Each structure stands twice: as structure tokens, then as C-alpha cells.
XYZ file of C-alpha atoms in Angstrom:
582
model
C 0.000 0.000 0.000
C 1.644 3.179 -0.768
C 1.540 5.751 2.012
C 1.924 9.605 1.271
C 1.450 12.715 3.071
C -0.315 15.937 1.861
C 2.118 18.065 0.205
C 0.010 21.003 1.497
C -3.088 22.010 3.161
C -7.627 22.059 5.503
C -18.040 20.375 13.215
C -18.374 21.387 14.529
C -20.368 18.466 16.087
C -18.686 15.953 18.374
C -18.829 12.565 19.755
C -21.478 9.936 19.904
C -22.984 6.901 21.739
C -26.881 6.410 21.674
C -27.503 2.954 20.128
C -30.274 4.580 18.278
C -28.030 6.459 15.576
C -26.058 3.006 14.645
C -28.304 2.362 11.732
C -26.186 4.041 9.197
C -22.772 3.722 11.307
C -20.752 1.099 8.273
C -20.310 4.010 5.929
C -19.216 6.614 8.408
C -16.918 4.614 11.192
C -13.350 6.101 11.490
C -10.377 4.326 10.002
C -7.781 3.496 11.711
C -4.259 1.803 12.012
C -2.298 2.960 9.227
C 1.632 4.173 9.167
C 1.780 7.487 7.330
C 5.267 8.317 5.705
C 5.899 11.705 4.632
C 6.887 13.405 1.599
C 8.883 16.419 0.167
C 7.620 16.203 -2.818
C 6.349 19.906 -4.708
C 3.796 18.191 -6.726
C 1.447 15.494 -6.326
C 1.552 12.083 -9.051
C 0.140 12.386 -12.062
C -1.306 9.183 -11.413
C -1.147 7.533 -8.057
C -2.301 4.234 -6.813
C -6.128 3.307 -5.335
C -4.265 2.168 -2.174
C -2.526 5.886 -1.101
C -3.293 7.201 2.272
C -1.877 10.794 2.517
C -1.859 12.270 5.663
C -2.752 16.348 5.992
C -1.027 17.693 6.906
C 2.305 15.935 5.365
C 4.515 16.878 8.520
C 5.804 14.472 11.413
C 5.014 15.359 14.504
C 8.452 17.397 15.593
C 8.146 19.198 12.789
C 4.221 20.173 13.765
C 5.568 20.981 17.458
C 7.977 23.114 16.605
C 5.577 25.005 13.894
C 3.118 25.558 16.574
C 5.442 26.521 18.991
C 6.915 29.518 16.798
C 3.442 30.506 15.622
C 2.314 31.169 19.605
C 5.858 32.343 20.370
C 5.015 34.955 17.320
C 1.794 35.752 18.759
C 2.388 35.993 22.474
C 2.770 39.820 24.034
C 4.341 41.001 26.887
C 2.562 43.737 27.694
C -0.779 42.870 28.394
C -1.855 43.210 31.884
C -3.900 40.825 34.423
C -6.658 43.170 36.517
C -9.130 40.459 37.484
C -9.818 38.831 40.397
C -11.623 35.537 41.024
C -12.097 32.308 39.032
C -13.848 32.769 35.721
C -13.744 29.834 33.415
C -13.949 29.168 29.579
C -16.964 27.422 28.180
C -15.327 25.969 25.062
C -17.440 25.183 22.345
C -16.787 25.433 18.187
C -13.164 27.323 19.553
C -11.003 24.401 20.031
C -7.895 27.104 20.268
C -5.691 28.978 22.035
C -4.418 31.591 19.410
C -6.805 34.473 18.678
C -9.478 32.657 21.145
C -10.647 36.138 22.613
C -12.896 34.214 24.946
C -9.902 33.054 27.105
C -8.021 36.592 26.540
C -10.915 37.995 28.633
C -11.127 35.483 31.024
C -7.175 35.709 31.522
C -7.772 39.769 31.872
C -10.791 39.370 34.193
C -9.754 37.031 37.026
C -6.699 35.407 38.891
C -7.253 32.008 37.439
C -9.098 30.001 34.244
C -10.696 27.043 34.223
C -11.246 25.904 30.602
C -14.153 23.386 30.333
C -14.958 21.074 27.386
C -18.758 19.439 27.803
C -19.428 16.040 25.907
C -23.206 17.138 25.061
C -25.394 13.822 24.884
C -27.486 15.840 22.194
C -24.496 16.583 19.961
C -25.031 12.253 19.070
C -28.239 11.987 18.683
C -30.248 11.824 15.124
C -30.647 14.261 12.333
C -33.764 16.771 12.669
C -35.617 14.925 9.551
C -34.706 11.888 9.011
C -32.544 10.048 11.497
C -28.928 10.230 10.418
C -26.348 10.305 13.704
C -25.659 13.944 14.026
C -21.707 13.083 14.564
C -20.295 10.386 12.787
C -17.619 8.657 13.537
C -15.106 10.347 11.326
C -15.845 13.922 12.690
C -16.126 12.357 16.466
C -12.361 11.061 15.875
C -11.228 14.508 14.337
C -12.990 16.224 17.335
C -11.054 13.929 19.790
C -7.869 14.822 18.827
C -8.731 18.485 18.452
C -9.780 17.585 22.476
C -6.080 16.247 23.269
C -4.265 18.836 20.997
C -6.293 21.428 22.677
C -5.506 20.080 26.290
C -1.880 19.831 25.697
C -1.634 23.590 24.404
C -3.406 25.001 27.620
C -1.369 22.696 29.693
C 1.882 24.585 27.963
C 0.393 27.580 28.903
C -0.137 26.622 32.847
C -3.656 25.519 32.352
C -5.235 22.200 31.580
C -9.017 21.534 29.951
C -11.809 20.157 32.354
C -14.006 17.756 30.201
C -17.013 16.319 31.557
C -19.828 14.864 30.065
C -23.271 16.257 29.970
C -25.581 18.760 29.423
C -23.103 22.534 28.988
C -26.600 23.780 31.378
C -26.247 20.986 33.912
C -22.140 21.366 34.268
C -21.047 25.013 33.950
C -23.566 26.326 36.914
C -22.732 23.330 39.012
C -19.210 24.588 38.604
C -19.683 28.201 38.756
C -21.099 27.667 42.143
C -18.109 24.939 43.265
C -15.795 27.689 42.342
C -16.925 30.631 43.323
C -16.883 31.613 39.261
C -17.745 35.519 38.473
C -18.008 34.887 34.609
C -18.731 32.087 32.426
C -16.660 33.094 28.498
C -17.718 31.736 25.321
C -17.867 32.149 21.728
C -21.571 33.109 20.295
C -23.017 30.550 18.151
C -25.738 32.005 15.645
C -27.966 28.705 15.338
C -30.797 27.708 17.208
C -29.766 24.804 18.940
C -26.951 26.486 19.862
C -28.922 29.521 21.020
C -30.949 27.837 22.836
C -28.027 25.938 24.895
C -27.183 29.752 25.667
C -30.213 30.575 27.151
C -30.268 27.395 28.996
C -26.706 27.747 30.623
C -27.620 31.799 31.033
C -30.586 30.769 33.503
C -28.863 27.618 35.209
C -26.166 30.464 36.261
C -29.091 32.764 37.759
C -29.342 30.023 39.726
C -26.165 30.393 41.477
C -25.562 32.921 44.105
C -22.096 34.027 44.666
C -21.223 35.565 48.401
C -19.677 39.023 48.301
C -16.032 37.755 49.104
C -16.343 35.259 45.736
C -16.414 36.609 41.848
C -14.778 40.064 40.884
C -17.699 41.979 42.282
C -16.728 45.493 43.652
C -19.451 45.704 46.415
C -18.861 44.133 49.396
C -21.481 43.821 50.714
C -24.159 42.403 48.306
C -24.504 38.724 46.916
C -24.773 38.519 42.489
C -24.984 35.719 40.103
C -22.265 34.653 37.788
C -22.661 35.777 34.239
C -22.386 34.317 31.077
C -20.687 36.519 28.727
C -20.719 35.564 25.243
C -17.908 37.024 22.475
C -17.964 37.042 18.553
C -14.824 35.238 17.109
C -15.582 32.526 14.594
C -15.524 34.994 11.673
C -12.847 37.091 9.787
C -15.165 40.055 9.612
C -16.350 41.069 13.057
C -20.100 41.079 13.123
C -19.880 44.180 14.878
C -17.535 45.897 11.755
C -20.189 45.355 9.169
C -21.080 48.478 7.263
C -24.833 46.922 7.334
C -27.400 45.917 9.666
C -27.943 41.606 9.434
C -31.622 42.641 8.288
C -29.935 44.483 5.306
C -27.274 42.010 4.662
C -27.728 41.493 0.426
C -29.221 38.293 -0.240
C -26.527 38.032 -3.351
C -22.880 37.419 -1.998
C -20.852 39.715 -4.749
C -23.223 43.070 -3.066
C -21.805 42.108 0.302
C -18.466 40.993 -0.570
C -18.084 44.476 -2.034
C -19.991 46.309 0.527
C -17.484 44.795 3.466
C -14.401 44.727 1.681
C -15.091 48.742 0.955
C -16.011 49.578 4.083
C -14.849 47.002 6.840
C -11.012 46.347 8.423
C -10.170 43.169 9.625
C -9.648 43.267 13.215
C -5.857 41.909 14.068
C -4.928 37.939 16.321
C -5.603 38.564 19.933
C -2.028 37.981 21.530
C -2.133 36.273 24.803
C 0.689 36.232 27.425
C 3.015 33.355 27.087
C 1.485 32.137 30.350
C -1.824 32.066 31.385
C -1.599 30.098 35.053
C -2.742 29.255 37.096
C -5.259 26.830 37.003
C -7.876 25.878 39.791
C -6.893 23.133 42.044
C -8.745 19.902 40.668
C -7.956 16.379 41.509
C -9.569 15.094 38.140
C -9.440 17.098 34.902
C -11.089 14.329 33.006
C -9.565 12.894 30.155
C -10.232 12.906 26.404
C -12.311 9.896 25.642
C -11.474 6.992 22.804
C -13.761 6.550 19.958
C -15.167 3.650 21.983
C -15.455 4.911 24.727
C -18.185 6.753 22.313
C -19.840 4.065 21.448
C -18.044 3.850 18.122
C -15.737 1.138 16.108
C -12.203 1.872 14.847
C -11.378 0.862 11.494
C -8.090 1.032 9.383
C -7.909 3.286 6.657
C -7.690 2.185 3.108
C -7.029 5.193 1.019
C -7.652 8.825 0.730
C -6.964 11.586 2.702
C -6.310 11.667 6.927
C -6.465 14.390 8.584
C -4.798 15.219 11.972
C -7.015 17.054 14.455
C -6.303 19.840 16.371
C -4.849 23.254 16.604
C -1.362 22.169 15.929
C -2.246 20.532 13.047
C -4.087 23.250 11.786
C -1.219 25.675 12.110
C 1.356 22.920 10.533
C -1.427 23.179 7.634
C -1.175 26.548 7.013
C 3.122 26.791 7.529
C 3.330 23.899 4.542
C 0.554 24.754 1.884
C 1.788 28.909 2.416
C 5.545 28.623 2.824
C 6.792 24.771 2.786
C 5.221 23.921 -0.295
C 4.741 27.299 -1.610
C 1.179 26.574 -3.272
C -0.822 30.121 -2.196
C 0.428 30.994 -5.653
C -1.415 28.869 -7.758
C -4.424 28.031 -5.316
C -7.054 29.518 -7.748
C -5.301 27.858 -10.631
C -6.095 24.530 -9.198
C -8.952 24.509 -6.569
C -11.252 23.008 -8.395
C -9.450 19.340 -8.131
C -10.757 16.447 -6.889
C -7.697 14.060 -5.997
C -4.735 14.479 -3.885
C -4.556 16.707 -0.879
C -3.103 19.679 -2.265
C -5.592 21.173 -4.942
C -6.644 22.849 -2.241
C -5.923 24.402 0.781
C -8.223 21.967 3.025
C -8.475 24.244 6.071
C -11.752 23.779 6.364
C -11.727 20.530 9.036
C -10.008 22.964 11.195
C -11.911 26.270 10.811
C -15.208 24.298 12.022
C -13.515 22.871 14.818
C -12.439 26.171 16.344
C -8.989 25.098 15.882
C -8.287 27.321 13.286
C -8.523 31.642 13.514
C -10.042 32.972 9.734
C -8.073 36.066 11.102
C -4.701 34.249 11.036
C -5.349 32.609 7.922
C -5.683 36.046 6.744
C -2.583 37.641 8.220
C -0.413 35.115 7.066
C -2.156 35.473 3.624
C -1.019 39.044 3.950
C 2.280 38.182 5.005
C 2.742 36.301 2.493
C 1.785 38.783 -0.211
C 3.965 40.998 1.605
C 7.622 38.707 1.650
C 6.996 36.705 -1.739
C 4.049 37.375 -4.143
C 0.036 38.586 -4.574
C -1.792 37.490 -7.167
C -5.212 36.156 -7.979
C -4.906 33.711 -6.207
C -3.793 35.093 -2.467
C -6.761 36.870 -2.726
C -8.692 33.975 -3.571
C -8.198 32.556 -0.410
C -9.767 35.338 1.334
C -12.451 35.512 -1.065
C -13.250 32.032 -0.005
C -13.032 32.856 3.914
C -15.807 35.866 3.079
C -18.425 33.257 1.698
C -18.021 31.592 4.782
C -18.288 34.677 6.860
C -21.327 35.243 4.616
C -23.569 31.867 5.201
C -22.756 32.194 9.112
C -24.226 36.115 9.071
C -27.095 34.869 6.920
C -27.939 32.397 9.224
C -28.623 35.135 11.471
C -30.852 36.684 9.196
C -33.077 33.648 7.485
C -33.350 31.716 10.956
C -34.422 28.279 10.751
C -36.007 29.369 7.423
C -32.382 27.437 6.506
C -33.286 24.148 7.474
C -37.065 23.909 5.732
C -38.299 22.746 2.734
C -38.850 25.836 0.734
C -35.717 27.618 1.939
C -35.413 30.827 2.886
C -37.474 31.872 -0.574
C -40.516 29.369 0.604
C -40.324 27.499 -2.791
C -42.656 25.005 -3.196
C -41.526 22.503 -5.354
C -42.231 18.581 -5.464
C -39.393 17.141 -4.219
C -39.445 12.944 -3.666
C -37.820 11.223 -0.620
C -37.847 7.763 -2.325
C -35.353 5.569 -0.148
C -33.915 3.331 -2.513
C -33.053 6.159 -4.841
C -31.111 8.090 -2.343
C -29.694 5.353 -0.463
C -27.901 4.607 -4.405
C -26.575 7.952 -3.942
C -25.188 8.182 -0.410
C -23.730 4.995 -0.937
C -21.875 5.690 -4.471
C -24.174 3.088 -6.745
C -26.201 5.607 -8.749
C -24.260 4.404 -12.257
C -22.218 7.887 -12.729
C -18.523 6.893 -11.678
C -18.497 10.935 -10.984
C -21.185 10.940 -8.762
C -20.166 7.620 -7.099
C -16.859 8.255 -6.286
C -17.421 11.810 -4.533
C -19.736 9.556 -2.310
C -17.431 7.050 -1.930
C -14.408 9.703 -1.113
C -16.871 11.147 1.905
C -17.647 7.948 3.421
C -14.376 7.105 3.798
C -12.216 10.618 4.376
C -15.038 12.607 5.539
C -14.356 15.145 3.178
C -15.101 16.205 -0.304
C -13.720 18.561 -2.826
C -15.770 21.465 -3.272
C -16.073 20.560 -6.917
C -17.233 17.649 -5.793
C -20.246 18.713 -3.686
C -21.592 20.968 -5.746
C -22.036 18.404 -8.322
C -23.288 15.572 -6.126
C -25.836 18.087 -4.838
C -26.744 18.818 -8.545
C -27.594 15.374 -9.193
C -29.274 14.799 -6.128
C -31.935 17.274 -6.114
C -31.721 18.349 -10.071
C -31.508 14.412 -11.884
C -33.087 12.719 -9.029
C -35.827 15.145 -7.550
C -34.968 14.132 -4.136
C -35.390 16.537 -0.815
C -32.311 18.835 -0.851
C -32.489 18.223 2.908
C -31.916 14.179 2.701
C -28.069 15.450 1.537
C -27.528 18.134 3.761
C -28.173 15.983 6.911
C -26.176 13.190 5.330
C -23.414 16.117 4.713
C -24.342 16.933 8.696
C -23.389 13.206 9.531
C -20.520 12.949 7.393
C -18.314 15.480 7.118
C -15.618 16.717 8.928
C -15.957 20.745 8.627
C -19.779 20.548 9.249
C -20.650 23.399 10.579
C -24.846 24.576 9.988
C -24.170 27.814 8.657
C -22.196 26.520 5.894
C -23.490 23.239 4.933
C -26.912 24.243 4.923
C -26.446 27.799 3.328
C -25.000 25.724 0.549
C -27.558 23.040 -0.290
C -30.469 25.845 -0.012
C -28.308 27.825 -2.565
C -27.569 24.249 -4.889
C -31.383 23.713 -4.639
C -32.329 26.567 -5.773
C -34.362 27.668 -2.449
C -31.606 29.509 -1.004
C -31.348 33.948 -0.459
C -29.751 33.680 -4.130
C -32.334 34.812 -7.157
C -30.974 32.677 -9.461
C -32.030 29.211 -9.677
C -31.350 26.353 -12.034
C -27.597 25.852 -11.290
C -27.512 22.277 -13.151
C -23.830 20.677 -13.398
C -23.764 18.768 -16.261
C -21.997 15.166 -15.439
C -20.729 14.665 -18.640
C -19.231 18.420 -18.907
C -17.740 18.026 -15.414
C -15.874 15.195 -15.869
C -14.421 15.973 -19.646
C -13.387 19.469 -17.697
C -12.807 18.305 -14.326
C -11.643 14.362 -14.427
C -10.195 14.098 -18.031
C -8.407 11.380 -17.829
C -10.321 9.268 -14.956
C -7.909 9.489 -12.315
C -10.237 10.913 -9.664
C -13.053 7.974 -10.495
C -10.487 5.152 -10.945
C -8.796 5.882 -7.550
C -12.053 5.491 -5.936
C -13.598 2.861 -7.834
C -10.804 0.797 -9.100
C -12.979 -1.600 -10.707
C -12.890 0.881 -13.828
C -8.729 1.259 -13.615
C -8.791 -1.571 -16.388
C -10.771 0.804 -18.883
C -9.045 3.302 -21.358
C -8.963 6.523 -20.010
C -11.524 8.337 -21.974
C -14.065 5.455 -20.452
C -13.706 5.560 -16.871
C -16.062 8.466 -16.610
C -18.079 6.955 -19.157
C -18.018 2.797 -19.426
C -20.994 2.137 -20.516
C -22.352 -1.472 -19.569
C -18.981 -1.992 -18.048
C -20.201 -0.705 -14.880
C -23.474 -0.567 -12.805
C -26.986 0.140 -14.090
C -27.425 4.098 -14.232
C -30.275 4.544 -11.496
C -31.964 7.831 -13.187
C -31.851 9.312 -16.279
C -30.133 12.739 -16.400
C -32.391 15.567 -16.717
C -29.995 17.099 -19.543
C -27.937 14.975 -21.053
C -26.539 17.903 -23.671
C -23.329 18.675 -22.191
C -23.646 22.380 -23.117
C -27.081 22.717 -21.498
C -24.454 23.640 -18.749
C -24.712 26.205 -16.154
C -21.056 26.524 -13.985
C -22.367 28.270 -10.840
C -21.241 27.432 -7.906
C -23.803 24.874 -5.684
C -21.758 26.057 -2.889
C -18.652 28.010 -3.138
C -16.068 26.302 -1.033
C -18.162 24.404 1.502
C -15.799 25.414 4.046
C -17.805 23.645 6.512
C -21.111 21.735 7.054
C -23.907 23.012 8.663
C -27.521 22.736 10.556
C -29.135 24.651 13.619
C -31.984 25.695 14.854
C -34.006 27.383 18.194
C -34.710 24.798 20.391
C -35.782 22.136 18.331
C -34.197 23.125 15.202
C -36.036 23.827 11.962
């Protein structure tokens, strides 16, 4: 089996163990049990075998270490000052970080010591809103564990350490607010209505709680108060607070507010911490960061494709090798749209929906880079990228749960079919179009799909096959590893055509897209090696050499084409809602 790591560079949901979401758990356990070698290679085979594994990022783990370790020693300040007193802790969430994680810069500022708390939510593994897929497979619940560990070793470099209990965030932070006499309770805002609701939930628990005078960083004396929960904006790269618009005015097409903020808006600089942050609250049992089984989940080896390495230090190792090791900023726009290997792309999206990753570093060191070796289309492409992201979370804000119904947030009514067998051929990569098939293939077993990829899956799905646009976004939920809701769902209401966007019938041609996209049949005969015998020009199209085609396609004119993007970069999943979502 031939072993390679990325030559460059990448859910926010977590872990899982209800017996009730097992139904669909073959197709999404984690693989495990592979050696990774790494490579210095500056560009990727022409063709390479069905058996690769490449590990992303393509660094061992000194090297990653000693990346990280410059990157905080470059963002650490010496002049910031402590004027807190008291115990507040951090109530981490989607912010699996320590760099630019202003949550625990204000908790630092505010008190005399941190406590940094992780909570295993029960609900986080439960089922899909609609139709019963686990919320957290077993590929992202892997990922998320190791962005746990990562995350705990950083804080405990800093003179901290990460509390992680499991429960209900409403159950455990005001049970230990009260324990430790905790003034403030720091956290990132989510903009979804699960999320929201966990907010007000945790907000009232902490009413609860009274603190005596002599506890907290109250300045009366003499008066008893609550702790507080104070929630902070950070998972963006434009602050919401910066934009030039009110979120009821944000433009329902993306090029009006891409101009709008780039006009008017500055990007708000990395919050630099101080390169210690002790101490920590005396606690005989910080918890520890459970296995996959301990999740009720199976570990299987990986077979091919791409791994990716959780955590924060990974995700700065990412950045140092696709920017400067590997030098491929320069031609990212040139070649995102590819579909095999792990450097087509920058593939920082894993990362950004964990938290482990700041947008606002990715865009200073985009700017560095500019500044010390070249801009060009494509440095700004990156960032043009990171501002459809920012976009779907801000609209998420706007439309609501409208993002998670049938119609979308433009009520469309449309006849859409939720005929099991038909999408089970999809999500399982046996519809007949080796295209198609592979892409599904590729996100069963990585977790991850090129953006290419997705928009044309989503394309067939709900264009050739009629089926409920929501069927694939909650099997995207379950599946991939940068799920976040903003993003995956903003993206299949804008590839469905129900979306903020006035223009609807985006239709990816199958045969266009793989004459333009997959030539030569690498990217189908890597994951679906059955058709590696065929010539070339017939992998993407072989005929009665391969499996019965399950639907016609709705054009089968490969200039009836329309290139729009389904959903830009998909740099993340996606789902929420108030309450009980939707």
C-alpha cells in the first residue's frame, strides 16, 4: 500500500454513543491503524495508486511541534496586563484554540485564574432533525477527539489544563460556577438555534447560582450577584460588529456584500495572549479525552484517501506547509477546483469548524505572504473564499431556521421525492455515474469532499433525481468533517435553488464536469478501481462496463451547462436551529 502525506493544506459536532443512531454507522466509522510516511515532494503524481493514504497535513510530529510553537511564540505579548480577580472559566465550544481565542483573553484579563471546560453534550449524538442520520459520525467524532487532546496539551503549555465532563453545557457550567466561586462564564456566540438555545439554557442555570460578596470580581462588598455568562464574537474574519450593514440588510446576493465589506470594513488583528496564562484551579480530576469507543463507536483502518490530523497544531502545521513549505498560495485559484490528492486545495476547512483554526490568522499570514513573496489572484482567492463563509454564518442570522425547511429561505414550493432506494444509491456511491459515485465514496471514507465535488453531487441529487435537498444536507451533517450549519446548509439551499440567491437552475452537467474536471479518470479510478482496467476516456463513461445508471439525467446535452457554484467552497457543514431546530 503506498503511504503519502499531503504536500500542502484544511463540526463542529462531536462525539457519539446512543444505540439509536447506529443504523447508518458502516459508511461513516473512522479508520484506523495505518503508518503514514511523509513526503517532500512539490507536486502530487500524475497518477497515483487506489491504495494511497496521505496524511494532511504531510509533517511528522516534531516538525508540527515546533511550527506551533513559533506561531504562539510569534503571537504571544508582553505587555498585556492581568486586573481580574476571582475564578472565571472558559466554556469551550466550536473554539477548540488557544491563538486568537478572545474568549480566554478575557477570562485571563478578568480574574486570577481560568478554568477551561470542554462538555461532551449527549445531544451533539443523537439523530438528524428529519430523518434520522447520527448527528456526529464517527469520522468527525475522531477529528474532534484529537482536536480535544491537541487542545488540552496547548493550555497545559500555557499553565492551564481543559476540564471535560460529560453532559448537558446547562447541567455542568452552573454546578461549577457555584463549586468555584466563578464571576463569569466566556464563550464564543453561536448564531444557530440549537446552539442559542443551549445559551439561554446555561444563562438561567447560572441565575441560579448565588455568589457571596467575598467570591467573583464583584466590587461591592457587601451584596450577593450571580455569575454571568458573557458571550464574544470570534468565529468569523469580519467582526459582526464591523459590518457596514445591519444583518436585516445584509444582500441576499454574496458579490453586493463581498463588495460592501471589503469597501467599508477592516479586519480586526490575532488577539495575543501572554506566554502564560496560570494558574489553574486546584482539581484532583481534569477528566480525560475519551477513545472513539469509549463513544460508542468502532475503529477501522484506513484504506485510502486523505487523513487528517485534528487539532490546533495541526491546523497551524497546515497553514506553515501549503503557504511557505510547499509554496502553493500561488497557484491556489489555478487549481482549486481538483478532486484528488490533498493539495488542490488548501483543506483548512476541518479545522476552521472545529475552532482550531482563527479565519483572522489565515488572513494575516495570507497578507504576510503577499507581503515577503508574491500577490496574485490567487492570495486573494483565499480570502475571497473565507468571506463566503463569513457570509452563510451572518445569513444564518438573518433567514433563521427558514435554513433548514423545505422551501428555503425563498418558501419554494416545489415537489421534491424522498424515495429511499433512490437516495440510499446515492449516499452509498451506486447511482451508475462513476463521478457521482466516487465523490460519495471519497466522503464515506475521508469525511471530506472537494468542493467541486459537492456541488455536483448536490446537482444530481436534487436536479436528476428530484430528491429533498435536505436528505443530503443531513447526510453532509453526519458525514463530514468541517460541518458546521451555517455553511453546509447555506450551501444546499443555494444548490437547490431555495436559497437567499435569485438565481435558480444551477444544473452541473456530469458529462461536462468530468471531460473538464476528471479528463483522464484518475479521480473515479482511484475510488472505484474496478474501472482502472478501462481506457482513459471510459472511466467516466463505461458504458455497460459498470453498474446500471439509477436515473436518467435531466440534460444529457453537455452544453445545457450552467457553472455556478452549488456552494462556493463548503468550508464547513452546517444545521441549527431554536430549540428544536427547523
Amino acid at each position: 500500500m503506498a503511504i503519502l502525506p499531503s504536500s500542502s493544506l484544511l463540526s463542529q459536532r462531536k462525539l457519539i454513543y446512543p444505540s439509536s443512531i447506529f443504523a447508518y454507522s458502516s459508511h461513516i466509522r473512522f479508520r484506523l491503524g495505518f503508518q503514514i510516511m511523509n513526503s517532500t515532494s512539490k507536486s502530487e503524481p500524475k497518477s497515483v495508486s487506489s491504495s494511497t493514504i496521505y496524511q494532511v497535513p504531510g509533517l511528522d510530529s516534531h516538525e508540527m511541534d515546533s511550527i506551533a510553537e513559533k506561531t504562539f511564540e510569534r503571537y504571544s505579548s508582553k505587555t498585556v496586563k492581568r486586573n481580574g480577580k476571582g475564578i472565571s472559566i472558559v466554556w469551550y465550544r466550536n473554539d477548540l484554540r488557544v491563538l486568537d481565542n478572545e474568549a480566554l483573553f478575557k477570562a485571563w484579563v478578568s480574574s486570577e485564574a481560568i478554568l477551561p471546560v470542554y462538555c461532551i453534550d449527549p445531544r451533539l449524538f443523537e439523530t438528524t432533525y428529519c430523518f434520522g442520520f447520527p448527528k456526529t459520525g464517527a469520522l468527525r467524532a475522531q477529528f474532534i477527539i484529537e482536536c480535544l487532546a491537541d487542545l488540552k496539551k496547548n493550555l497545559m503549555k500555557k499553565g492551564l489544563d481543559l476540564l471535560i465532563q460529560r453532559g448537558k453545557p446547562e447541567d455542568i457550567l452552573p454546578s461549577l460556577a457555584k463549586a468555584f466561586g466563578a464571576h463569569t462564564v466566556y464563550a464564543h456566540k453561536e448564531t444557530c438555534s440549537e446552539e442559542l438555545q443551549v445559551e439561554r439554557l446555561v444563562t438561567r442555570g447560572l441565575r441560579g447560582v448565588v455568589l457571596s460578596p467575598a467570591q467573583g470580581n464583584s466590587t461591592s462588598s457587601s451584596s450577593t450577584h450571580n455569575p454571568k455568562l458573557e458571550l464574544i464574537w470570534g468565529s468569523t474574519m469580519y467582526h459582526l460588529d464591523d459590518l457596514p450593514i445591519s444583518i436585516s440588510s445584509l444582500p441576499d446576493v454574496y458579490t453586493q456584500f463581498r463588495k460592501s465589506v471589503e469597501a467599508k470594513c477592516a479586519i480586526r488583528g490575532c488577539i495575543r495572549l501572554p506566554k502564560s496564562l496560570g494558574p489553574a484551579p486546584s482539581i484532583d480530576d481534569w477528566g480525560h479525552v475519551p477513545s472513539i469507543e469509549q463513544l460508542g463507536l468502532q475503529s477501522e483502518k484506513a484504506t485510502k484517501g486523505m487523513r487528517f490530523l485534528g487539532g490546533e497544531t495541526a491546523a497551524l502545521s497546515r497553514v506553515s506547509e501549503y503557504f511557505w513549505k510547499k509554496d502553493s498560495l500561488k497557484v491556489y485559484k489555478e487549481t482549486r477546483n481538483g478532486m484528488l490528492g490533498p493539495d488542490y486545495s488548501t483543506k483548512f476547512s476541518p479545522w476552521l469548524a472545529s475552532g482550531s483554526l482563527s479565519p483572522r490568522f489565515i488572513y494575516e499570514e495570507v497578507k504576510r505572504y503577499e507581503k515577503e513573496r508574491l500577490a496574485n489572484d490567487s492570495t486573494y482567492w483565499v480570502l475571497f473564499e473565507l468571506i463566503w463563509r463569513d457570509y452563510f454564518r451572518f445569513l444564518s442570522i438573518k433567514y433563521g431556521n427558514s435554513i433548514f425547511h423545505l422551501g428555503g429561505p425563498r418558501k419554494a414550493e416545489r415537489g421534491w421525492s424522498q424515495e429511499q432506494k433512490l437516495f440510499e444509491s446515492w449516499r452509498n456511491g451506486c447511482t451508475g455515474y462513476p463521478l457521482i459515485d466516487a465523490n460519495m465514496k471519497e466522503l464515506s471514507a475521508t469525511g471530506f469532499m472537494s468542493n467541486r465535488g459537492r456541488q455536483i453531487v448536490c446537482s444530481f441529487l436534487v436536479r436528476d433525481m428530484g430528491i429533498d435537498w435536505r436528505m443530503g444536507a443531513e447526510w453532509f451533517e453526519t458525514c463530514l468533517l468541517d460541518y458546521d450549519p451555517c455553511s453546509n446548509y447555506g450551501n444546499w439551499t443555494y444548490g437547490a435553488g431555495v436559497g437567499n440567491d435569485p438565481r435558480e437552475d444551477r444544473y452541473f452537467s456530469i458529462p461536462k464536469q468530468a471531460q473538464t474536471y476528471d479528463p483522464e479518470g484518475e479521480y473515479v479510478a482511484y475510488w472505484l478501481p474496478e474501472l482502472l482496467a478501462l481506457p482513459r476516456d471510459k472511466r467516466n463513461f463505461p458504458g455497460k462496463s459498470y453498474i446500471e445508471q439509477v436515473v436518467p439525467l435531466k440534460f444529457r446535452n453537455t452544453n445545457r451547462h450552467h457553472n455556478q457554484s452549488v456552494g462556493r467552497r463548503s468550508k464547513s457543514g452546517g444545521r441549527q436551529f431554536q430549540g428544536h431546530r427547523r
